[in-house]
Coordinates of C-alpha atoms and ligand atoms in Angstrom, one line a residue:
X1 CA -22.7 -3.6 5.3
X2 CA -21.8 -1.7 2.1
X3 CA -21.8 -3.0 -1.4
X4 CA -19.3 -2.2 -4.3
X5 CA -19.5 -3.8 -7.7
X6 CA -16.0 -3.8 -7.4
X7 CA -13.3 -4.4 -4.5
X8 CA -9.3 -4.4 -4.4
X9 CA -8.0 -6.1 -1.8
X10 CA -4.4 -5.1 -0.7
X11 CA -3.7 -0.7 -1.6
X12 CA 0.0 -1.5 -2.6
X13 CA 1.8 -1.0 -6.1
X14 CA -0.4 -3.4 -8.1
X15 CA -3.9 -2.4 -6.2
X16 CA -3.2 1.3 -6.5
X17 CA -1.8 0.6 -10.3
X18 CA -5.1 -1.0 -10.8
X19 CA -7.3 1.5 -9.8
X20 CA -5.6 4.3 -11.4
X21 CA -5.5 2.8 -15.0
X22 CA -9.0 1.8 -14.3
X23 CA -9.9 5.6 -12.9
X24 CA -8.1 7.6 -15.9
X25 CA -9.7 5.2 -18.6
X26 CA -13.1 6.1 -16.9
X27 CA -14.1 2.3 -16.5
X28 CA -15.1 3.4 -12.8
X29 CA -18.0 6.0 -14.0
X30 CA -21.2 4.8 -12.0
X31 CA -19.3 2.2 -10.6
X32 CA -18.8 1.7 -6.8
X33 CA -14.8 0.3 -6.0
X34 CA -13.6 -0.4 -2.7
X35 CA -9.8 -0.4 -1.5
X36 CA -9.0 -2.4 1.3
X37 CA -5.6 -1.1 3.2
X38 CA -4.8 -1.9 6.5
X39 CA -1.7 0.6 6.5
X40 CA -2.4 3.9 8.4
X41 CA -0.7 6.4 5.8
X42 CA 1.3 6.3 2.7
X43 CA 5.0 7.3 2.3
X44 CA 7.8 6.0 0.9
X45 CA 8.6 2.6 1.3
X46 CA 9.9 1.0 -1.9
X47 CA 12.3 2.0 -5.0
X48 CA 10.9 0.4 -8.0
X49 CA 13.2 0.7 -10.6
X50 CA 13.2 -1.1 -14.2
X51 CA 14.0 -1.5 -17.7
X52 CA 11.5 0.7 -19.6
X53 CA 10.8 -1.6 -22.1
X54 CA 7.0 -0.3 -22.2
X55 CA 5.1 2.8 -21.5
X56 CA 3.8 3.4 -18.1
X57 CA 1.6 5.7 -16.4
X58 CA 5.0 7.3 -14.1
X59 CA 7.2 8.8 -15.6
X60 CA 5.9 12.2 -13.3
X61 CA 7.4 10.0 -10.3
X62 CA 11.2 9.1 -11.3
X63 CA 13.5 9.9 -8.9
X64 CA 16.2 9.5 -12.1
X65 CA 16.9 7.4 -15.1
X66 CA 19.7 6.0 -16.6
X67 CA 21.4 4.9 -19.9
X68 CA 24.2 3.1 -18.6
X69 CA 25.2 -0.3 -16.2
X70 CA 27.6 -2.4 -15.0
X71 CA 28.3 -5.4 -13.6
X72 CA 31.1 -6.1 -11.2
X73 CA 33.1 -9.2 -10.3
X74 CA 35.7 -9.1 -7.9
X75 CA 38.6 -8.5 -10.9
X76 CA 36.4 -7.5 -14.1
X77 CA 34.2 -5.3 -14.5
X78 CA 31.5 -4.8 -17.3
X79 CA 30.2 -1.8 -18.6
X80 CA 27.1 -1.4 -20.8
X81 CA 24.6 0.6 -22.4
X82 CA 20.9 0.7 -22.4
X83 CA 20.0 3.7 -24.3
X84 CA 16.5 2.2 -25.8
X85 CA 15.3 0.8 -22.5
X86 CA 16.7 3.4 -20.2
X87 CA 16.9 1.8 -16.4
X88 CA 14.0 4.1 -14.3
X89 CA 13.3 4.4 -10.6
X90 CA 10.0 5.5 -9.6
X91 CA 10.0 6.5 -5.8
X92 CA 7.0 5.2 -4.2
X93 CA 5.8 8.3 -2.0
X94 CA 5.2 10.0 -5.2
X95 CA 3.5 7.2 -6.7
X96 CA 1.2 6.8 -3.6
X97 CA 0.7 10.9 -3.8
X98 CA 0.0 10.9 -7.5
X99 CA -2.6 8.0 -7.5
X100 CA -4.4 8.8 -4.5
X101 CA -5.1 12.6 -5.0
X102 CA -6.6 11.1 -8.6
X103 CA -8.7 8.6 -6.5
X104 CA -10.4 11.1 -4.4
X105 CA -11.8 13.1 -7.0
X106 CA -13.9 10.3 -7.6
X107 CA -16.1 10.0 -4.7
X108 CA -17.6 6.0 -5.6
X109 CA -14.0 5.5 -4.7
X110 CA -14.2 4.4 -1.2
X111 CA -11.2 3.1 1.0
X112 CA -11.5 0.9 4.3
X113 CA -9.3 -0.8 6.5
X114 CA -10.4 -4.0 6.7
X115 CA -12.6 -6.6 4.7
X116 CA -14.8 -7.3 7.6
X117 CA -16.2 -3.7 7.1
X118 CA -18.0 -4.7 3.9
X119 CA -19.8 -6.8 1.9
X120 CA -17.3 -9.1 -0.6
X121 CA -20.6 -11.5 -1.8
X122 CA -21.6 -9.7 -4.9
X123 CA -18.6 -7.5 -5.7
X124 CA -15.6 -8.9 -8.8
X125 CA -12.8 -8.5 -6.5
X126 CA -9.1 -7.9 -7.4
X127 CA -6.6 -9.5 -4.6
X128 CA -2.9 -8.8 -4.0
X129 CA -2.2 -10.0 -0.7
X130 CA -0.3 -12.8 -1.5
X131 CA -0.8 -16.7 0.2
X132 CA 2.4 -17.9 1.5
X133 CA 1.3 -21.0 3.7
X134 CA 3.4 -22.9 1.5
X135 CA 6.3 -20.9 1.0
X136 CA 9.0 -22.7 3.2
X137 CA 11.2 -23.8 0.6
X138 CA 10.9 -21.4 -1.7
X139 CA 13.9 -19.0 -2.9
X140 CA 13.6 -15.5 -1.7
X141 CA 15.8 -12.3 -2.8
X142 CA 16.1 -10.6 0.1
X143 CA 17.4 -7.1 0.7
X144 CA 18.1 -4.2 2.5
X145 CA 18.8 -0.8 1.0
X146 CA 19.9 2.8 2.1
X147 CA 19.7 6.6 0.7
X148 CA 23.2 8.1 1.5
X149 CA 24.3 11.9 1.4
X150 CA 27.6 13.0 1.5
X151 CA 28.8 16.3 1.8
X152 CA 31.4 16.2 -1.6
X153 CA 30.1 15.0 -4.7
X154 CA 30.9 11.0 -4.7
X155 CA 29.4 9.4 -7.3
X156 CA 29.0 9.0 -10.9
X157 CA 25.2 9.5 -11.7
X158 CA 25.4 8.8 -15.2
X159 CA 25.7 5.0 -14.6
X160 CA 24.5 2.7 -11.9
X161 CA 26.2 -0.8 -10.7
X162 CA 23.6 -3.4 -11.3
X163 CA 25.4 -6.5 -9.7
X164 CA 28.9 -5.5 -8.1
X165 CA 29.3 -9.2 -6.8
X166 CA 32.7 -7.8 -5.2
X167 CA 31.2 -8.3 -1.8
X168 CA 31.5 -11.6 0.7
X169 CA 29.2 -14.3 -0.7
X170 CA 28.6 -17.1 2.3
X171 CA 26.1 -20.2 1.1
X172 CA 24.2 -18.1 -1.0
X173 CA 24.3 -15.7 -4.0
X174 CA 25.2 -12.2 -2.5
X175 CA 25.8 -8.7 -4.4
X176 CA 25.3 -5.0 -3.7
X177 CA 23.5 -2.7 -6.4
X178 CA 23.8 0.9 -6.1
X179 CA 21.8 3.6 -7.9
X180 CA 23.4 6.8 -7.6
X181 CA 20.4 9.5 -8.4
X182 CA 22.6 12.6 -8.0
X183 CA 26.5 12.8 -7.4
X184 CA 25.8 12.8 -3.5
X185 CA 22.8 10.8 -3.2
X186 CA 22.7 6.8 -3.9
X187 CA 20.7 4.2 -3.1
X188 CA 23.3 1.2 -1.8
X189 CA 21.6 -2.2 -1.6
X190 CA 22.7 -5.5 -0.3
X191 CA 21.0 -8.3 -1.9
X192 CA 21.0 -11.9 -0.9
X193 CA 19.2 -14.8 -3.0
X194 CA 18.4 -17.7 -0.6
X195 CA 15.9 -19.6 1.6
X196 CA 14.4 -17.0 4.5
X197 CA 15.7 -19.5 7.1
X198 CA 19.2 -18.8 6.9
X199 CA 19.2 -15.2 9.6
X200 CA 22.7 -15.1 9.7
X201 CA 22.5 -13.4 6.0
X202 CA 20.2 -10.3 8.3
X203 CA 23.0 -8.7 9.5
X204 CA 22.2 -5.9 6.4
X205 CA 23.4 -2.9 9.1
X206 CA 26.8 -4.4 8.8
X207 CA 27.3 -6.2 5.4
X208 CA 25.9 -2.4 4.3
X209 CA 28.7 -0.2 6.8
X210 CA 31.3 -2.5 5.6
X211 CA 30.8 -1.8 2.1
X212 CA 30.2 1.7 2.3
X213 CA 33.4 2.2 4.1
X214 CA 35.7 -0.3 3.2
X215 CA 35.0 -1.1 -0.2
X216 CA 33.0 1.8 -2.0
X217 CA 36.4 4.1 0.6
X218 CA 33.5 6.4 1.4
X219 CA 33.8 7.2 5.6
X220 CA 31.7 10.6 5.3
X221 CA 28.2 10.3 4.6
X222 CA 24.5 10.2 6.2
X223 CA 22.0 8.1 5.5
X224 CA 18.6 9.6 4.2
X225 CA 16.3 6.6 4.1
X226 CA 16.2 3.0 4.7
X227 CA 14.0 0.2 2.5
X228 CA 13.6 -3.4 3.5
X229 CA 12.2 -6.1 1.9
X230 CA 11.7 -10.1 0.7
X231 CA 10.0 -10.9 -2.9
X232 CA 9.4 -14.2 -2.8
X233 CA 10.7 -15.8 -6.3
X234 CA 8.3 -18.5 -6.2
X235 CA 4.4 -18.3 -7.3
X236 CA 2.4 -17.8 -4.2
X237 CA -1.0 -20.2 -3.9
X238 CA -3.3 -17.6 -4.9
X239 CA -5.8 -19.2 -7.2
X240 CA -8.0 -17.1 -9.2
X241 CA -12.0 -18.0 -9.3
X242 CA -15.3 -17.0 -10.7
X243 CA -15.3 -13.8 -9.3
X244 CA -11.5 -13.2 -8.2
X245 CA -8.6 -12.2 -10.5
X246 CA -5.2 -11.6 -8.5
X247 CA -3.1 -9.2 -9.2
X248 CA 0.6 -7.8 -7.9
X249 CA 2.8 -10.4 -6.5
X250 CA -0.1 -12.9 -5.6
X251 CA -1.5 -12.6 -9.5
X252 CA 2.2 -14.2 -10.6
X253 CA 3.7 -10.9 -12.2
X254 CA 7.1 -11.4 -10.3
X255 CA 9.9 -12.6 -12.7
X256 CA 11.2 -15.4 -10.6
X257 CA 15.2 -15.2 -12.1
X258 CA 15.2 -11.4 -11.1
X259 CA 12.6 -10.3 -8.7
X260 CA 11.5 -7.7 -11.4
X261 CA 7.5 -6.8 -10.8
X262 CA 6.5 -3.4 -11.4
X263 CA 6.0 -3.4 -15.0
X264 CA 4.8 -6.5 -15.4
X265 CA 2.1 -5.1 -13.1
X266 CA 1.5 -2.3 -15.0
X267 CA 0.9 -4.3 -17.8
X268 CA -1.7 -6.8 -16.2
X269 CA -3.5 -3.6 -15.2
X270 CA -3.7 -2.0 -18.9
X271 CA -4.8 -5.7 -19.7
X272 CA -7.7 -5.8 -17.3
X273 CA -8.3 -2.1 -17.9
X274 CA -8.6 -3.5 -21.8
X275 CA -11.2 -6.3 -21.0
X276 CA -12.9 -4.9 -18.3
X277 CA -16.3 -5.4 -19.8
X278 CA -15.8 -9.2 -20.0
X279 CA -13.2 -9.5 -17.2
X280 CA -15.3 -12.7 -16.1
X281 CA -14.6 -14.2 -19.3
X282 CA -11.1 -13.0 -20.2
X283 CA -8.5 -15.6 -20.1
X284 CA -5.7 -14.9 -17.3
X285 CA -2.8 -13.0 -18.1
X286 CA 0.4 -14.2 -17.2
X287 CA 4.2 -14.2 -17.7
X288 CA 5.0 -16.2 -21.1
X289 CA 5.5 -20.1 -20.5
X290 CA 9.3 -20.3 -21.8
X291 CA 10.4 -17.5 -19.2
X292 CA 8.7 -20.0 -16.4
X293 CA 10.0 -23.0 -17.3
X294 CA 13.9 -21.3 -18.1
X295 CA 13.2 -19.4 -14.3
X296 CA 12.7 -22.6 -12.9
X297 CA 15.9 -24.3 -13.8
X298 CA 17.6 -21.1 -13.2
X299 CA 16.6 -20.8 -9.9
X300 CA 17.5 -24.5 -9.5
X301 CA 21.2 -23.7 -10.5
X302 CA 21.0 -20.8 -8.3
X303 CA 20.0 -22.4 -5.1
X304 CA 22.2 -25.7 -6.0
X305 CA 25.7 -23.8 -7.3
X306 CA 25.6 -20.3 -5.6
X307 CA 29.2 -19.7 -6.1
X308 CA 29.0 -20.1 -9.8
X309 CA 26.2 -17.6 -10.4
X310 CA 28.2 -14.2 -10.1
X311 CA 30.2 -15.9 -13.9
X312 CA 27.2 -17.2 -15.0
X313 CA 25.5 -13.2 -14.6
X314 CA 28.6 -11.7 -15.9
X315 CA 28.6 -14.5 -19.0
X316 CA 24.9 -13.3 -19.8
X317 CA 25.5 -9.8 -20.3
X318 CA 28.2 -10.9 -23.2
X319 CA 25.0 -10.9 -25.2
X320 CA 24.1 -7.8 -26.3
X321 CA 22.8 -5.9 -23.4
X322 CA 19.2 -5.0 -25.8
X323 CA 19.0 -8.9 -25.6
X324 CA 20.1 -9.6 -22.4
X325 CA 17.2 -6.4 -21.1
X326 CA 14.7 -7.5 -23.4
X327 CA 15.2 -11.5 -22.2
X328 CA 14.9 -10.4 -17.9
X329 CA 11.8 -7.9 -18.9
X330 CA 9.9 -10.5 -20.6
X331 CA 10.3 -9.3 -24.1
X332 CA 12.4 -11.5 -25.9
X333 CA 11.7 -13.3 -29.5
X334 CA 12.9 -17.2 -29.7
X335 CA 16.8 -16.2 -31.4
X336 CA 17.3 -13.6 -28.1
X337 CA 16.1 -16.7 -25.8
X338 CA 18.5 -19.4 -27.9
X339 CA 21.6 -16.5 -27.2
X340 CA 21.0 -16.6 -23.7
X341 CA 20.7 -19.9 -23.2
X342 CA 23.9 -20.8 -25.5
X343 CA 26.0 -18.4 -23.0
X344 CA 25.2 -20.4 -19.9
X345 CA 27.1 -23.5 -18.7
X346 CA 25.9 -27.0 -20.8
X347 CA 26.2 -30.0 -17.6
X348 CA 25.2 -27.7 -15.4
X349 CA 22.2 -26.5 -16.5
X350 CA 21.3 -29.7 -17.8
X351 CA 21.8 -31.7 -15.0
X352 CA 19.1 -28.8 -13.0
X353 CA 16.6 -29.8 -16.0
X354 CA 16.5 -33.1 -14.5
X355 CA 16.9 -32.8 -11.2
X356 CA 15.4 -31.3 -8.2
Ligands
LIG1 C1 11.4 -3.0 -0.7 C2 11.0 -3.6 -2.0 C3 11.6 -3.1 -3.2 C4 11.3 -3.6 -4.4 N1 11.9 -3.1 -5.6 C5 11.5 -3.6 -6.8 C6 12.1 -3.0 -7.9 O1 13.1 -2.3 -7.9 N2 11.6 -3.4 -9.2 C7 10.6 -4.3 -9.3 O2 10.1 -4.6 -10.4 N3 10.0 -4.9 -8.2 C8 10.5 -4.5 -6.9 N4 9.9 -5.1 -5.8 C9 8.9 -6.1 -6.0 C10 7.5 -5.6 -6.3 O3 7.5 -4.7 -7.3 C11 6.9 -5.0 -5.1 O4 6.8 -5.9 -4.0 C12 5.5 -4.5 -5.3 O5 5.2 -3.6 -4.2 C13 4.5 -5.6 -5.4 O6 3.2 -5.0 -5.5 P1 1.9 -5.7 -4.8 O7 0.8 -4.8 -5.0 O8 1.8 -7.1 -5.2 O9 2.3 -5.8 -3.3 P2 2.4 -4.6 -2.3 O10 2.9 -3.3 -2.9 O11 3.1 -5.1 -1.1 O12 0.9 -4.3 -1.9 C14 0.1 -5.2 -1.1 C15 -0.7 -4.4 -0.2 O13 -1.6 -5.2 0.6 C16 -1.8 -4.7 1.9 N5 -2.2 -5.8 2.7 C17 -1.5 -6.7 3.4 N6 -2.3 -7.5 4.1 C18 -3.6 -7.2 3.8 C19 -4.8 -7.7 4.2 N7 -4.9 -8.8 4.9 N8 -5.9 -7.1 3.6 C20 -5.8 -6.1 2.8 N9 -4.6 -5.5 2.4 C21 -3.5 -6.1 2.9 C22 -0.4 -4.2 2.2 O14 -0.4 -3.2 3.2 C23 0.1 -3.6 0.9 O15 -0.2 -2.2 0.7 C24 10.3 -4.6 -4.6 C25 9.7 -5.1 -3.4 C26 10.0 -4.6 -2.1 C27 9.4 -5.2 -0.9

């Protein structure tokens, strides 16, 4: 069996991020690094859009980016600006192209299939297949999305609707989010925050028809593409050791309140990219304290008052939307934080400090 001084476990967003910022920064010359990636081919999967609130290495893989949002509730609407952190998506078929035609000109970059096909004992490994033995109480946002075409230009492409809570709610927190990326092409979401158990919520073909049709009044139109996924919005059990740093979902870079991941995997690969020589004795990198703890009783509300959350959203974005942005992407100083916190509701928050 081979050795590698280095191995990534899991070729997704954060394993392929890695490599890449490790590859263009030249950490990997005379270095061996293995990828292990069970999937048979790369295409487009995921839409990972963001706040651009720091560099990244993709701006050659947007599908479009945005200066302006809103938010919906069923009789207001909010419309706001983000013209310093534009909101990007970066379609993930280019991302896979881009990083893997880079990977192969570098031929101590090796990819397998499965761990058993080498040896892990002496290589620094990098995981991102997430542990979720313990995961079955844990809040999930949960979604289904799909790429429509119509025939007539339909929508407005300058803006996309981050939250349009105008939709049926159930026992947990529901709302669509459409990104239109030309005037007769969107993405249209559904988007559920609850427990996985509940699979009357997985009726996304419908809940998605319904909207489309009844509510956005569009009846002609194909769909494109079709994305579906779970990020779990609680840390996964991944520990990291000695010789094992995770990374991607299992390393902790989702932001539990908003499912947001991609940049904050970005940056944890510039920071190991950074410290690479010493990785062994770098400290971890990980998303501040304060946006943990305010997450937690967040989520707590969430899960406990469902039917208040679509005010509570709406209430946030009263701050200014730089603040609100910079507070979700991880970014905020401690006045931005004390804004946010001021707009949401005293008892209840309070009482989901306390309890369980
Ligand atoms: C459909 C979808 C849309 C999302 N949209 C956004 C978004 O808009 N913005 C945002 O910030 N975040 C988004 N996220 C959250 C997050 O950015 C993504 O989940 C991101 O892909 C996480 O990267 P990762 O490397 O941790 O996991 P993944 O990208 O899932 O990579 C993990 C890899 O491990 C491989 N693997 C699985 N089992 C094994 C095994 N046993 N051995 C080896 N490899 C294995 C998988 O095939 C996969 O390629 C989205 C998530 C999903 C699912």
């Amino acid at each position: 069996m081979k050795d590698f001084d280095y191995i990534i476990i899991g070729g997704g967003c954060a394993g392929l991020s890695l490599a890449y910022e490790l590859e263009i920064h030249s950490k990997l010359k005379n270095k061996t690094l293995a990828i292990i990636e069970p999937r048979h081919e790369y295409k487009r999967d995921k839409t990972w859009s963001f706040w651009k609130t720091v560099p990244h290495n993709f701006e050659d893989c947007l599908k479009k980016s945005w200066k302006n949002f809103s938010i919906n509730l069923p009789n207001k609407t909010k419309h706001l600006e983000c013209n310093n952190y534009p909101y990007q998506s970066i379609d993930s078929g280019l991302f896979y192209e881009k990083i893997n035609n880079k990977l192969k000109e570098n031929k101590n970059i090796n990819f397998f299939k499965n761990t058993e096909e080498i040896n892990l004992e002496n290589s620094f490994i990098f995981n991102s297949v997430p542990d979720l033995k313990n995961s079955k109480n844990g809040l999930w946002q949960h979604f289904c999305g799909v790429e429509i075409e119509t025939k007539n230009n339909f929508f407005d492409d300058e803006i996309i609707n981050l939250m349009d809570f105008d939709c049926e709610q159930r026992k947990s927190l529901h709302f669509f989010y459409t990104l239109p990326f030309t005037k007769n092409k969107a993405l249209v979401e559904t988007t559920w925050l609850s427990s996985m158990d509940d699979i009357s919520e997985k009726d996304y073909d419908n809940q998605i028809k319904e909207y489309i049709e009844n509510h956005l009044n569009l009846k002609d139109y194909k769909i494109n593409y079709i994305e579906q996924g779970a990020i779990p919005l609680f840390y996964t059990e991944n520990k990291n050791q000695k010789n094992k740093i995770n990374i991607g979902t299992a390393g902790g870079m989702t932001r539990l309140s908003t499912g947001y991941t991609f940049l904050n995997i970005q940056e944890h690969s510039k920071f190991i990219r950074e410290n690479f020589e010493n990785i062994t004795k770098t400290k971890e990198f990980k998303i501040e304290k304060k946006y943990q703890f305010l997450d937690k009783i967040f989520l707590r509300v969430i899960k406990k008052n469902p039917k208040i959350m679509p005010d509570i959203f709406f209430k946030m974005f009263s701050s200014s939307s730089n603040t609100v942005i910079r507070f979700l992407s991880n970014k905020s100083n401690i006045l931005e934080d004390l804004s946010i916190i001021l707009k949401m509701p005293k008892w209840t928050f309070i009482k989901a400090l306390f309890k369980n």
